[in-house]
XYZ file of N, CA and C in Angstrom:
183
model
N 0.849 -1.176 0.000
C 0.000 0.000 0.000
C 0.892 1.235 0.000
N 0.594 2.122 -0.901
C 1.367 3.357 -1.037
C 1.142 4.251 0.184
N 2.220 4.647 0.827
C 2.139 5.472 2.051
C 1.427 6.796 1.790
N 1.700 7.430 0.656
C 1.051 8.707 0.345
C -0.458 8.544 0.210
N -0.881 7.467 -0.436
C -2.317 7.205 -0.581
C -2.942 6.929 0.778
N -2.259 6.140 1.584
C -2.765 5.821 2.918
C -2.923 7.072 3.777
N -2.043 8.039 3.584
C -2.098 9.286 4.352
C -3.326 10.136 4.018
N -3.853 10.011 2.804
C -4.997 10.853 2.426
C -6.342 10.134 2.488
N -6.316 8.802 2.544
C -7.577 8.067 2.603
C -8.214 8.160 3.982
N -9.521 8.316 3.994
C -10.284 8.290 5.244
C -11.509 7.409 5.039
N -12.082 6.972 6.126
C -13.296 6.175 6.089
C -14.440 7.047 5.551
N -15.171 6.576 4.550
C -16.274 7.374 4.015
C -17.451 7.505 4.982
N -17.516 6.654 5.978
C -18.612 6.690 6.949
C -18.318 7.685 8.067
N -17.142 7.527 8.701
C -16.813 8.338 9.882
C -15.841 9.481 9.584
N -15.215 9.448 8.427
C -14.180 10.427 8.041
C -12.914 10.303 8.895
N -12.792 9.206 9.613
C -11.606 8.946 10.442
C -10.514 8.300 9.584
N -9.259 8.416 10.005
C -8.164 7.779 9.264
C -8.316 6.259 9.255
N -7.748 5.652 8.235
C -7.748 4.190 8.138
C -6.317 3.697 8.249
N -6.175 2.446 8.634
C -4.846 1.836 8.709
C -4.855 0.550 7.893
N -3.715 0.251 7.299
C -3.603 -0.912 6.437
C -3.258 -2.142 7.248
N -4.052 -3.202 7.073
C -3.748 -4.498 7.673
C -3.129 -5.353 6.575
N -1.828 -5.561 6.668
C -1.084 -6.285 5.642
C -1.542 -7.738 5.535
N -1.868 -8.360 6.668
C -2.255 -9.770 6.679
C -3.560 -10.023 5.925
N -4.544 -9.143 6.115
C -5.845 -9.332 5.468
C -5.987 -8.493 4.206
N -5.021 -7.628 3.947
C -5.043 -6.701 2.818
C -6.342 -5.879 2.810
N -6.591 -5.259 3.962
C -7.774 -4.421 4.137
C -7.367 -3.095 4.768
N -8.195 -2.101 4.561
C -8.038 -0.829 5.255
C -9.029 -0.835 6.416
N -8.517 -0.643 7.611
C -9.304 -0.774 8.834
C -9.648 0.602 9.397
N -10.919 0.789 9.729
C -11.354 1.982 10.448
C -11.952 1.525 11.769
N -11.252 1.774 12.844
C -11.740 1.351 14.162
C -12.898 2.219 14.633
N -12.946 3.475 14.194
C -14.024 4.381 14.603
C -15.382 3.874 14.120
N -15.456 3.509 12.854
C -16.725 3.011 12.308
C -16.856 1.499 12.441
N -15.748 0.823 12.751
C -15.783 -0.627 12.909
C -15.896 -1.370 11.589
N -15.296 -0.802 10.537
C -15.384 -1.406 9.213
C -14.001 -1.705 8.644
N -13.954 -2.736 7.797
C -12.732 -3.109 7.084
C -13.034 -3.076 5.595
N -12.298 -2.233 4.868
C -12.506 -2.061 3.438
C -11.509 -2.922 2.667
N -11.977 -3.711 1.708
C -11.064 -4.586 0.960
C -10.196 -3.804 -0.018
N -9.058 -4.399 -0.352
C -8.186 -3.870 -1.400
C -8.148 -4.945 -2.479
N -8.631 -4.601 -3.666
C -8.679 -5.559 -4.778
C -7.823 -5.045 -5.925
N -6.912 -5.876 -6.387
C -6.002 -5.495 -7.479
C -5.289 -4.179 -7.166
N -4.861 -4.040 -5.910
C -4.146 -2.852 -5.423
C -4.989 -1.579 -5.402
N -6.307 -1.723 -5.466
C -7.212 -0.574 -5.430
C -8.117 -0.688 -4.202
N -8.065 0.289 -3.294
C -8.959 0.264 -2.132
C -10.421 0.445 -2.575
N -11.273 -0.425 -2.081
C -12.701 -0.337 -2.383
C -13.364 0.327 -1.176
N -13.514 1.642 -1.257
C -13.983 2.425 -0.111
C -15.504 2.631 -0.152
N -16.220 1.525 -0.285
C -17.678 1.561 -0.299
C -18.203 0.854 0.945
N -19.128 1.494 1.631
C -19.683 0.900 2.853
C -20.316 -0.453 2.566
N -20.933 -0.588 1.409
C -21.602 -1.846 1.054
C -20.616 -2.992 0.809
N -19.353 -2.668 0.526
C -18.327 -3.688 0.291
C -17.520 -3.995 1.556
N -17.647 -3.170 2.565
C -16.866 -3.337 3.800
C -17.467 -4.428 4.676
N -16.604 -5.037 5.451
C -17.096 -6.000 6.441
C -17.000 -5.363 7.826
N -17.832 -5.835 8.716
C -17.837 -5.328 10.082
C -16.719 -5.998 10.878
N -15.965 -5.205 11.616
C -14.896 -5.742 12.459
C -15.488 -6.497 13.641
N -14.763 -7.517 14.073
C -15.151 -8.220 15.289
C -14.786 -7.336 16.492
N -15.306 -7.661 17.636
C -14.980 -6.908 18.846
C -13.483 -6.934 19.112
N -12.855 -8.094 18.953
C -11.403 -8.200 19.164
C -10.632 -7.332 18.180
N -11.057 -7.307 16.922
C -10.371 -6.495 15.920
C -10.494 -5.016 16.237
N -11.617 -4.597 16.749
C -11.808 -3.179 17.084
C -10.876 -2.748 18.209
N -10.552 -3.677 19.104
C -9.735 -3.360 20.270
C -8.246 -3.501 19.993
N -7.860 -4.220 18.924
C -6.439 -4.392 18.585
C -5.800 -3.058 18.261
N -4.517 -2.993 18.452
C -3.781 -1.791 18.051
C -2.530 -2.168 17.342
């Protein structure tokens, strides 16, 4: 994930910053509790495509 792109991307729901999870290849927003997929190196920043984080995932840092 390109650092410059990661610096400007925000969650479309909460407008909070997102962080890249290398293991799942998702952009995580703990504020909204959503994980946005990255497909073919393109972040899919649609609420309808995001999955809900588990309670444990929301608490991880």
